[in-house]
Amino acid sequence: MTDKGSIPIGPNHAAAAESSLVAPTPQNTPLNTAPITSGLSRPTVPDIPEGDDEDEAKEALKGAMLGMVQDRLNTLIGRSSGYIESLPKAIRLRVEGLKGVQTEYKKVQAEYAKELIELDRKYLALYQPVFNRRAAILNGEAEPTTEEIKAGEEESLKDNPDAEPVSETEESEEDAAKAKNMKGIPDFWLTALRNHMEIGAMIEDRDEDALKSLKDIRVEMLEKGKVGFRLIFHFAPNEYFTNEVLTKTYNYLDELNYEGGNTFSHAEGCKIEWKDDKDLTQTVEVRKQRNKNTNRIRIVKKAKATPSFFDFFSPPTPPDEDAVENGDMEPDEFDELEEKVDLDAQIGEDIRDRIIPRAIDWFTGKALEYELDGADEDEGSDDGFDEEDENDDDDEDDDEELPAPRRRPQKNTALNDQGECKNQ
């Protein structure tokens, strides 16, 4: 006796079973085999100029063949293999029915996402007193209490049991005199931002003076009905711009993507009101021009864009998906712009999720330990075994490698148009 739904296998059925029991094939794998020439044009391999080394010729041939195979695979992605279509109608109806069941899951998932946004909104409000207290201390408006110092020293001892509590250390007269002229914690946010891998790379030396006037960074959710968040940078009066607040708004689509999060749509910056000759995003080239007729000389100034952290407030515009097809943009240009948009979104989420909540850890550098540890775990093998190095026995010093960069966050979550930059 056989199980219900099984196919009997016997002497007369073995051959038939081998041909009928075919495992489901991937979407990009044809169900039936076909000659390699079917649907494929004759491969064209570029000629190798005479005189090239044999190795170079092999590499060129290999690259051409790999490119041809990749192009062919790209045309197969997303195409049906024919397996589903080959099933009996009753089975295909069940498949469609399961798709209908899946829509019910999506409805519940959408409600879950809405409740998460409201939960984020609730707890963001509860965080504000903590952030207010932090801002008061680091800007010199208040001093930490004895209880706060004790709690902080306990945290430090957890990180380093051998550390001596700051309250028990002796202070020199020189340090005491220096402290009288120092307000709060100087360069707090500049240091915290510099310790972030990607943001630190954005900060130029000439940006530092302006960022030393950064008093606080806050985040707020967008009003109900919109999905996204706004970063708010508070500045003290400085010699570079008149704005007391700079904002960056991140907008997300109000629909869930396949992973169950909100897909990033676009970012909006704000206009920085630069003071005369203080624009950090531009350099001014001064040239002398002589008039051929009068022989008089005049000075010509020409502004030229230069990298700056403050480019952050002029985010890239996401490219049109049809730009390449319409001939408005080259493929390489499209990919480069898309990478800039992705990086901008990731940095915004990092400021929201990592830097603002744990600013003190970024200031001290503690956060870097966790970021790098997480990257090391991500790069481990899935089966729990590490790949052995063939040269392990040759030199033990090879084990001391630089830490791997941390993995970027996924853009599938969002706190809840254009933020106005406020002037003094």
CSV table of C-alpha atoms in Angstrom, one decimal:
chain,number,residue,atom,x,y,z
A,1,MET,CA,0.0,0.0,0.0
A,2,THR,CA,1.2,3.5,-0.8
A,3,ASP,CA,0.5,6.8,1.0
A,4,LYS,CA,-2.3,8.9,-0.3
A,5,GLY,CA,-1.1,11.0,-3.2
A,6,SER,CA,2.1,9.0,-3.8
A,7,ILE,CA,3.0,7.5,-7.1
A,8,PRO,CA,3.5,3.6,-7.1
A,9,ILE,CA,7.0,2.6,-8.3
A,10,GLY,CA,7.4,-0.8,-9.8
A,11,PRO,CA,9.3,-2.6,-12.6
A,12,ASN,CA,6.9,-1.1,-15.1
A,13,HIS,CA,6.9,2.3,-13.7
A,14,ALA,CA,10.5,3.0,-12.9
A,15,ALA,CA,11.4,4.5,-16.2
A,16,ALA,CA,8.2,6.5,-16.3
A,17,ALA,CA,8.8,7.8,-12.8
A,18,GLU,CA,12.3,9.0,-13.6
A,19,SER,CA,10.9,11.1,-16.4
A,20,SER,CA,7.8,12.4,-14.6
A,21,LEU,CA,9.1,13.2,-11.2
A,22,VAL,CA,10.9,16.4,-11.9
A,23,ALA,CA,11.8,18.7,-9.0
A,24,PRO,CA,10.6,22.3,-9.3
A,25,THR,CA,13.1,24.4,-11.2
A,26,PRO,CA,14.3,27.9,-10.4
A,27,GLN,CA,12.6,30.8,-12.1
A,28,ASN,CA,15.5,31.4,-14.4
A,29,THR,CA,16.1,27.7,-15.3
A,30,PRO,CA,14.3,26.3,-18.4
A,31,LEU,CA,12.1,23.3,-17.6
A,32,ASN,CA,13.1,21.4,-20.7
A,33,THR,CA,16.7,21.2,-21.9
A,34,ALA,CA,17.5,22.7,-25.2
A,35,PRO,CA,20.6,22.8,-27.4
A,36,ILE,CA,23.0,25.5,-26.4
A,37,THR,CA,22.5,27.3,-29.6
A,38,SER,CA,18.7,27.7,-29.0
A,39,GLY,CA,18.0,31.4,-28.5
A,40,LEU,CA,21.6,32.2,-28.3
A,41,SER,CA,23.6,34.2,-30.9
A,42,ARG,CA,27.0,33.0,-32.0
A,43,PRO,CA,29.4,34.3,-29.2
A,44,THR,CA,31.6,37.1,-30.3
A,45,VAL,CA,35.0,37.3,-28.6
A,46,PRO,CA,37.2,40.4,-29.3
A,47,ASP,CA,40.4,39.7,-31.1
A,48,ILE,CA,43.5,39.8,-29.0
A,49,PRO,CA,46.1,42.1,-30.5
A,50,GLU,CA,49.3,40.4,-31.6
A,51,GLY,CA,52.2,40.8,-29.2
A,52,ASP,CA,50.1,40.5,-26.0
A,53,ASP,CA,51.3,38.0,-23.4
A,54,GLU,CA,49.5,34.7,-23.3
A,55,ASP,CA,48.2,35.5,-19.8
A,56,GLU,CA,46.6,38.7,-21.0
A,57,ALA,CA,45.0,36.9,-23.9
A,58,LYS,CA,43.5,34.3,-21.5
A,59,GLU,CA,42.2,37.0,-19.2
A,60,ALA,CA,40.6,38.9,-22.1
A,61,LEU,CA,39.0,35.7,-23.4
A,62,LYS,CA,37.8,34.8,-19.9
A,63,GLY,CA,36.3,38.3,-19.3
A,64,ALA,CA,34.5,38.2,-22.7
A,65,MET,CA,33.0,34.8,-22.0
A,66,LEU,CA,31.9,35.8,-18.5
A,67,GLY,CA,30.3,38.9,-19.8
A,68,MET,CA,28.4,36.9,-22.4
A,69,VAL,CA,27.1,34.4,-19.8
A,70,GLN,CA,26.1,37.3,-17.4
A,71,ASP,CA,24.2,39.0,-20.1
A,72,ARG,CA,22.4,35.8,-20.9
A,73,LEU,CA,21.6,35.2,-17.2
A,74,ASN,CA,20.2,38.8,-16.9
A,75,THR,CA,17.7,38.0,-19.6
A,76,LEU,CA,16.5,34.9,-17.7
A,77,ILE,CA,15.9,36.6,-14.3
A,78,GLY,CA,12.2,36.8,-13.4
A,79,ARG,CA,11.1,34.5,-16.3
A,80,SER,CA,9.0,31.6,-15.5
A,81,SER,CA,10.6,28.2,-16.0
A,82,GLY,CA,7.3,26.7,-17.0
A,83,TYR,CA,7.0,24.4,-14.0
A,84,ILE,CA,4.0,26.1,-12.5
A,85,GLU,CA,2.3,26.3,-15.8
A,86,SER,CA,2.8,22.6,-16.3
A,87,LEU,CA,0.9,21.6,-13.2
A,88,PRO,CA,-2.7,20.4,-13.4
A,89,LYS,CA,-5.4,23.0,-13.2
A,90,ALA,CA,-6.6,21.9,-9.8
A,91,ILE,CA,-3.0,22.4,-8.4
A,92,ARG,CA,-2.7,25.8,-10.1
A,93,LEU,CA,-6.0,26.9,-8.5
A,94,ARG,CA,-4.5,26.0,-5.1
A,95,VAL,CA,-1.5,28.1,-5.9
A,96,GLU,CA,-3.7,31.0,-6.7
A,97,GLY,CA,-5.6,30.4,-3.5
A,98,LEU,CA,-2.4,30.6,-1.5
A,99,LYS,CA,-1.7,33.9,-3.1
A,100,GLY,CA,-5.1,35.1,-1.8
A,101,VAL,CA,-4.3,33.8,1.7
A,102,GLN,CA,-1.0,35.8,1.5
A,103,THR,CA,-3.0,39.0,1.0
A,104,GLU,CA,-4.6,38.5,4.4
A,105,TYR,CA,-1.2,38.3,5.9
A,106,LYS,CA,-0.2,41.6,4.2
A,107,LYS,CA,-3.3,43.3,5.7
A,108,VAL,CA,-2.3,42.3,9.3
A,109,GLN,CA,1.3,43.2,8.5
A,110,ALA,CA,0.2,46.7,7.4
A,111,GLU,CA,-1.7,47.2,10.7
A,112,TYR,CA,1.4,46.0,12.6
A,113,ALA,CA,3.6,48.6,10.8
A,114,LYS,CA,1.1,51.4,11.6
A,115,GLU,CA,1.1,50.5,15.3
A,116,LEU,CA,4.9,50.4,15.3
A,117,ILE,CA,5.0,54.0,13.9
A,118,GLU,CA,2.7,55.1,16.7
A,119,LEU,CA,4.8,53.3,19.3
A,120,ASP,CA,7.9,55.0,17.9
A,121,ARG,CA,6.1,58.3,18.2
A,122,LYS,CA,5.1,57.6,21.8
A,123,TYR,CA,8.6,56.7,22.9
A,124,LEU,CA,10.3,59.4,21.0
A,125,ALA,CA,8.4,61.9,23.2
A,126,LEU,CA,9.5,60.0,26.3
A,127,TYR,CA,13.1,60.3,25.2
A,128,GLN,CA,13.0,64.1,25.0
A,129,PRO,CA,13.6,64.8,28.8
A,130,VAL,CA,16.7,62.6,28.5
A,131,PHE,CA,18.0,64.5,25.4
A,132,ASN,CA,17.2,67.8,27.1
A,133,ARG,CA,19.3,66.9,30.1
A,134,ARG,CA,22.1,65.7,27.9
A,135,ALA,CA,22.1,69.0,25.9
A,136,ALA,CA,22.1,71.1,29.1
A,137,ILE,CA,25.2,69.3,30.4
A,138,LEU,CA,27.3,69.2,27.2
A,139,ASN,CA,26.5,72.9,26.4
A,140,GLY,CA,27.4,74.0,29.9
A,141,GLU,CA,23.9,75.0,31.0
A,142,ALA,CA,24.0,72.5,33.9
A,143,GLU,CA,26.4,70.2,35.8
A,144,PRO,CA,25.7,66.5,36.2
A,145,THR,CA,24.4,65.4,39.6
A,146,THR,CA,26.4,63.1,42.0
A,147,GLU,CA,23.9,60.3,41.1
A,148,GLU,CA,24.5,60.8,37.4
A,149,ILE,CA,28.3,60.7,37.8
A,150,LYS,CA,28.1,57.6,39.9
A,151,ALA,CA,25.9,55.8,37.4
A,152,GLY,CA,28.3,56.8,34.6
A,153,GLU,CA,31.3,55.5,36.5
A,154,GLU,CA,29.6,52.2,37.1
A,155,GLU,CA,29.1,52.0,33.3
A,156,SER,CA,32.8,52.7,32.8
A,157,LEU,CA,33.8,50.0,35.2
A,158,LYS,CA,31.7,47.5,33.3
A,159,ASP,CA,33.7,48.3,30.2
A,160,ASN,CA,37.0,48.3,32.0
A,161,PRO,CA,37.1,46.8,35.5
A,162,ASP,CA,40.6,48.1,36.0
A,163,ALA,CA,39.7,51.7,35.3
A,164,GLU,CA,40.0,54.2,38.2
A,165,PRO,CA,36.8,56.2,38.8
A,166,VAL,CA,37.2,59.8,37.7
A,167,SER,CA,35.8,61.1,40.9
A,168,GLU,CA,38.7,59.5,42.8
A,169,THR,CA,41.5,60.9,40.6
A,170,GLU,CA,43.5,63.9,41.6
A,171,GLU,CA,43.3,67.1,39.5
A,172,SER,CA,46.3,69.3,38.9
A,173,GLU,CA,46.2,73.0,39.4
A,174,GLU,CA,46.8,73.5,35.7
A,175,ASP,CA,43.8,71.3,34.7
A,176,ALA,CA,41.6,73.1,37.3
A,177,ALA,CA,42.6,76.4,35.8
A,178,LYS,CA,41.9,75.2,32.3
A,179,ALA,CA,38.5,73.8,33.2
A,180,LYS,CA,37.4,77.3,34.4
A,181,ASN,CA,37.6,78.6,30.9
A,182,MET,CA,35.9,75.5,29.3
A,183,LYS,CA,32.1,75.4,29.1
A,184,GLY,CA,30.3,72.0,29.0
A,185,ILE,CA,32.0,69.5,26.8
A,186,PRO,CA,33.9,71.2,23.9
A,187,ASP,CA,33.6,69.8,20.4
A,188,PHE,CA,31.2,67.1,21.6
A,189,TRP,CA,29.1,66.6,18.4
A,190,LEU,CA,32.1,67.2,16.1
A,191,THR,CA,34.0,64.4,17.8
A,192,ALA,CA,30.9,62.1,17.8
A,193,LEU,CA,30.3,62.6,14.1
A,194,ARG,CA,34.0,62.2,13.2
A,195,ASN,CA,34.0,58.8,14.9
A,196,HIS,CA,31.3,57.6,12.5
A,197,MET,CA,33.0,55.9,9.5
A,198,GLU,CA,31.0,57.4,6.7
A,199,ILE,CA,30.3,60.8,8.3
A,200,GLY,CA,33.9,61.2,9.3
A,201,ALA,CA,34.9,60.9,5.7
A,202,MET,CA,32.5,63.7,4.8
A,203,ILE,CA,34.0,66.2,7.3
A,204,GLU,CA,36.7,68.3,5.8
A,205,ASP,CA,39.3,70.1,7.9
A,206,ARG,CA,37.8,73.5,7.0
A,207,ASP,CA,34.3,72.2,8.2
A,208,GLU,CA,35.6,71.7,11.8
A,209,ASP,CA,35.3,75.3,13.0
A,210,ALA,CA,31.6,75.5,11.9
A,211,LEU,CA,30.8,72.1,13.4
A,212,LYS,CA,32.4,73.1,16.8
A,213,SER,CA,29.3,75.4,17.1
A,214,LEU,CA,26.9,72.5,16.7
A,215,LYS,CA,25.0,72.4,20.0
A,216,ASP,CA,22.6,69.5,19.5
A,217,ILE,CA,21.1,67.0,17.0
A,218,ARG,CA,17.5,66.0,17.4
A,219,VAL,CA,15.0,63.8,15.4
A,220,GLU,CA,11.3,64.2,15.0
A,221,MET,CA,8.7,62.1,13.2
A,222,LEU,CA,6.7,63.6,10.3
A,223,GLU,CA,3.1,64.5,11.0
A,224,LYS,CA,0.5,61.8,10.8
A,225,GLY,CA,-0.3,60.7,7.3
A,226,LYS,CA,3.4,60.9,6.3
A,227,VAL,CA,6.1,58.3,6.8
A,228,GLY,CA,9.6,59.6,7.6
A,229,PHE,CA,11.7,61.6,10.0
A,230,ARG,CA,13.4,64.9,10.2
A,231,LEU,CA,16.9,65.5,11.6
A,232,ILE,CA,17.4,68.9,13.3
A,233,PHE,CA,20.8,70.4,13.8
A,234,HIS,CA,21.0,73.2,16.4
A,235,PHE,CA,23.9,75.7,16.0
A,236,ALA,CA,25.3,78.4,18.2
A,237,PRO,CA,26.1,81.8,16.5
A,238,ASN,CA,29.2,81.3,14.3
A,239,GLU,CA,31.1,83.1,11.6
A,240,TYR,CA,30.0,81.0,8.7
A,241,PHE,CA,26.1,81.1,8.4
A,242,THR,CA,23.2,82.9,10.0
A,243,ASN,CA,21.0,79.8,10.5
A,244,GLU,CA,20.5,78.7,14.0
A,245,VAL,CA,18.8,75.5,12.8
A,246,LEU,CA,19.6,73.2,9.8
A,247,THR,CA,17.2,70.4,8.9
A,248,LYS,CA,17.2,67.3,6.7
A,249,THR,CA,13.9,65.5,6.0
A,250,TYR,CA,13.8,61.8,4.9
A,251,ASN,CA,10.6,60.7,3.2
A,252,TYR,CA,9.4,57.1,2.8
A,253,LEU,CA,6.7,55.5,0.7
A,254,ASP,CA,3.5,54.9,2.7
A,255,GLU,CA,3.4,51.3,1.6
A,256,LEU,CA,5.4,48.2,2.7
A,257,ASN,CA,8.1,46.7,0.6
A,258,TYR,CA,8.6,42.9,0.3
A,259,GLU,CA,10.7,42.8,3.5
A,260,GLY,CA,7.9,44.5,5.5
A,261,GLY,CA,9.4,47.9,5.9
A,262,ASN,CA,8.9,51.3,4.2
A,263,THR,CA,10.9,52.0,1.2
A,264,PHE,CA,13.0,55.2,1.1
A,265,SER,CA,11.6,57.8,-1.4
A,266,HIS,CA,13.7,60.9,-1.2
A,267,ALA,CA,15.4,63.4,1.1
A,268,GLU,CA,14.9,67.2,1.4
A,269,GLY,CA,17.6,69.5,2.7
A,270,CYS,CA,17.4,73.2,3.4
A,271,LYS,CA,19.1,76.4,2.3
A,272,ILE,CA,22.1,77.5,4.3
A,273,GLU,CA,22.4,81.3,4.6
A,274,TRP,CA,26.1,81.7,4.2
A,275,LYS,CA,27.9,84.8,5.3
A,276,ASP,CA,30.0,86.7,2.8
A,277,ASP,CA,32.9,84.6,1.6
A,278,LYS,CA,32.2,81.9,4.2
A,279,ASP,CA,30.5,79.3,2.0
A,280,LEU,CA,32.3,76.0,3.0
A,281,THR,CA,30.8,74.2,0.0
A,282,GLN,CA,32.7,76.5,-2.5
A,283,THR,CA,36.2,77.8,-3.0
A,284,VAL,CA,36.8,81.1,-4.8
A,285,GLU,CA,39.4,81.3,-7.6
A,286,VAL,CA,40.8,84.8,-8.0
A,287,ARG,CA,42.1,85.6,-11.5
A,288,LYS,CA,43.6,88.8,-13.0
A,289,GLN,CA,42.4,89.8,-16.5
A,290,ARG,CA,44.1,92.4,-18.6
A,291,ASN,CA,42.1,94.4,-21.1
A,292,LYS,CA,43.8,94.3,-24.5
A,293,ASN,CA,42.7,97.8,-25.5
A,294,THR,CA,43.1,99.8,-22.3
A,295,ASN,CA,45.7,97.5,-20.7
A,296,ARG,CA,43.8,97.8,-17.4
A,297,ILE,CA,43.7,94.9,-15.0
A,298,ARG,CA,40.6,93.7,-13.3
A,299,ILE,CA,40.1,91.0,-10.6
A,300,VAL,CA,37.7,88.2,-11.5
A,301,LYS,CA,36.3,85.8,-8.8
A,302,LYS,CA,34.9,82.5,-9.8
A,303,ALA,CA,33.2,80.1,-7.3
A,304,LYS,CA,34.0,76.4,-7.6
A,305,ALA,CA,32.2,73.6,-5.8
A,306,THR,CA,34.3,71.7,-3.2
A,307,PRO,CA,33.5,68.8,-0.9
A,308,SER,CA,32.1,69.7,2.5
A,309,PHE,CA,30.1,68.1,5.3
A,310,PHE,CA,27.5,70.8,4.6
A,311,ASP,CA,26.7,69.2,1.2
A,312,PHE,CA,24.7,66.9,3.5
A,313,PHE,CA,21.9,69.5,3.4
A,314,SER,CA,21.7,69.4,-0.4
A,315,PRO,CA,20.9,65.7,-0.9
A,316,PRO,CA,21.0,64.0,-4.3
A,317,THR,CA,17.8,63.6,-6.3
A,318,PRO,CA,16.9,59.9,-6.9
A,319,PRO,CA,17.3,59.1,-10.6
A,320,ASP,CA,14.3,58.3,-12.8
A,321,GLU,CA,14.1,54.6,-13.3
A,322,ASP,CA,13.5,55.1,-17.1
A,323,ALA,CA,16.4,57.6,-17.4
A,324,VAL,CA,18.8,55.1,-19.0
A,325,GLU,CA,16.1,53.6,-21.3
A,326,ASN,CA,15.1,57.1,-22.4
A,327,GLY,CA,18.7,58.0,-23.1
A,328,ASP,CA,18.7,60.8,-20.5
A,329,MET,CA,21.5,59.2,-18.5
A,330,GLU,CA,24.3,56.7,-19.0
A,331,PRO,CA,24.2,53.4,-17.1
A,332,ASP,CA,27.3,54.2,-15.1
A,333,GLU,CA,26.0,57.7,-14.3
A,334,PHE,CA,22.7,56.2,-13.1
A,335,ASP,CA,24.4,53.6,-10.9
A,336,GLU,CA,26.7,56.3,-9.4
A,337,LEU,CA,23.7,58.6,-8.5
A,338,GLU,CA,21.7,55.7,-7.1
A,339,GLU,CA,24.7,54.8,-4.8
A,340,LYS,CA,24.8,58.4,-3.6
A,341,VAL,CA,21.1,58.3,-2.8
A,342,ASP,CA,21.4,55.0,-0.9
A,343,LEU,CA,24.4,56.2,1.1
A,344,ASP,CA,22.6,59.5,2.0
A,345,ALA,CA,19.6,57.5,3.3
A,346,GLN,CA,21.9,55.1,5.2
A,347,ILE,CA,23.7,58.0,6.9
A,348,GLY,CA,20.4,59.6,7.9
A,349,GLU,CA,19.2,56.4,9.5
A,350,ASP,CA,22.6,56.0,11.2
A,351,ILE,CA,22.2,59.5,12.8
A,352,ARG,CA,18.7,58.7,13.8
A,353,ASP,CA,19.2,55.2,15.1
A,354,ARG,CA,22.8,55.2,16.3
A,355,ILE,CA,24.3,58.6,16.9
A,356,ILE,CA,21.4,60.5,18.5
A,357,PRO,CA,20.4,57.8,21.0
A,358,ARG,CA,24.0,56.9,22.0
A,359,ALA,CA,25.9,60.2,21.3
A,360,ILE,CA,28.1,59.8,24.4
A,361,ASP,CA,29.3,56.4,23.1
A,362,TRP,CA,30.3,57.9,19.8
A,363,PHE,CA,32.1,60.7,21.6
A,364,THR,CA,34.2,58.3,23.7
A,365,GLY,CA,34.6,55.8,20.9
A,366,LYS,CA,32.8,53.0,22.7
A,367,ALA,CA,30.3,52.7,19.9
A,368,LEU,CA,33.1,51.8,17.4
A,369,GLU,CA,33.9,48.6,19.4
A,370,TYR,CA,30.3,47.4,18.9
A,371,GLU,CA,30.1,48.4,15.3
A,372,LEU,CA,33.3,46.6,14.4
A,373,ASP,CA,32.4,43.5,16.5
A,374,GLY,CA,29.1,43.4,14.6
A,375,ALA,CA,30.9,43.5,11.2
A,376,ASP,CA,33.2,40.7,12.3
A,377,GLU,CA,30.2,38.5,13.2
A,378,ASP,CA,28.5,39.3,9.9
A,379,GLU,CA,31.5,38.2,7.9
A,380,GLY,CA,31.6,34.8,9.7
A,381,SER,CA,30.6,31.7,7.7
A,382,ASP,CA,26.9,30.6,8.0
A,383,ASP,CA,27.8,27.1,9.1
A,384,GLY,CA,29.8,28.2,12.1
A,385,PHE,CA,33.1,27.1,10.7
A,386,ASP,CA,35.9,29.6,9.8
A,387,GLU,CA,37.8,29.1,6.6
A,388,GLU,CA,41.4,28.0,7.4
A,389,ASP,CA,44.3,30.1,6.1
A,390,GLU,CA,46.8,28.0,4.3
A,391,ASN,CA,49.6,30.2,5.6
A,392,ASP,CA,48.6,30.0,9.3
A,393,ASP,CA,51.7,28.0,10.1
A,394,ASP,CA,54.0,30.3,8.3
A,395,ASP,CA,53.5,33.5,10.2
A,396,GLU,CA,51.5,34.0,13.3
A,397,ASP,CA,51.6,37.7,12.9
A,398,ASP,CA,49.3,37.4,9.9
A,399,ASP,CA,46.3,37.0,12.3
A,400,GLU,CA,46.6,40.6,13.3
A,401,GLU,CA,44.5,42.1,10.5
A,402,LEU,CA,42.7,45.4,10.3
A,403,PRO,CA,39.0,45.3,11.4
A,404,ALA,CA,36.5,44.9,8.6
A,405,PRO,CA,34.2,47.8,8.0
A,406,ARG,CA,30.7,47.4,9.5
A,407,ARG,CA,27.8,46.5,7.4
A,408,ARG,CA,25.5,49.3,6.3
A,409,PRO,CA,21.9,49.4,7.8
A,410,GLN,CA,19.1,48.2,5.7
A,411,LYS,CA,16.7,50.9,4.4
A,412,ASN,CA,13.5,49.2,5.4
A,413,THR,CA,12.3,51.1,8.5
A,414,ALA,CA,11.2,54.7,9.1
A,415,LEU,CA,10.2,56.9,12.0
A,416,ASN,CA,7.4,59.3,11.4
A,417,ASP,CA,7.5,69.0,3.9
A,418,GLN,CA,10.6,70.3,3.6
A,419,GLY,CA,12.2,71.3,6.8
A,420,GLU,CA,12.8,75.0,7.0
A,421,CYS,CA,16.2,76.3,8.0
A,422,LYS,CA,15.7,78.9,10.7
A,423,ASN,CA,17.6,82.1,10.9
A,424,GLN,CA,18.6,84.1,13.9
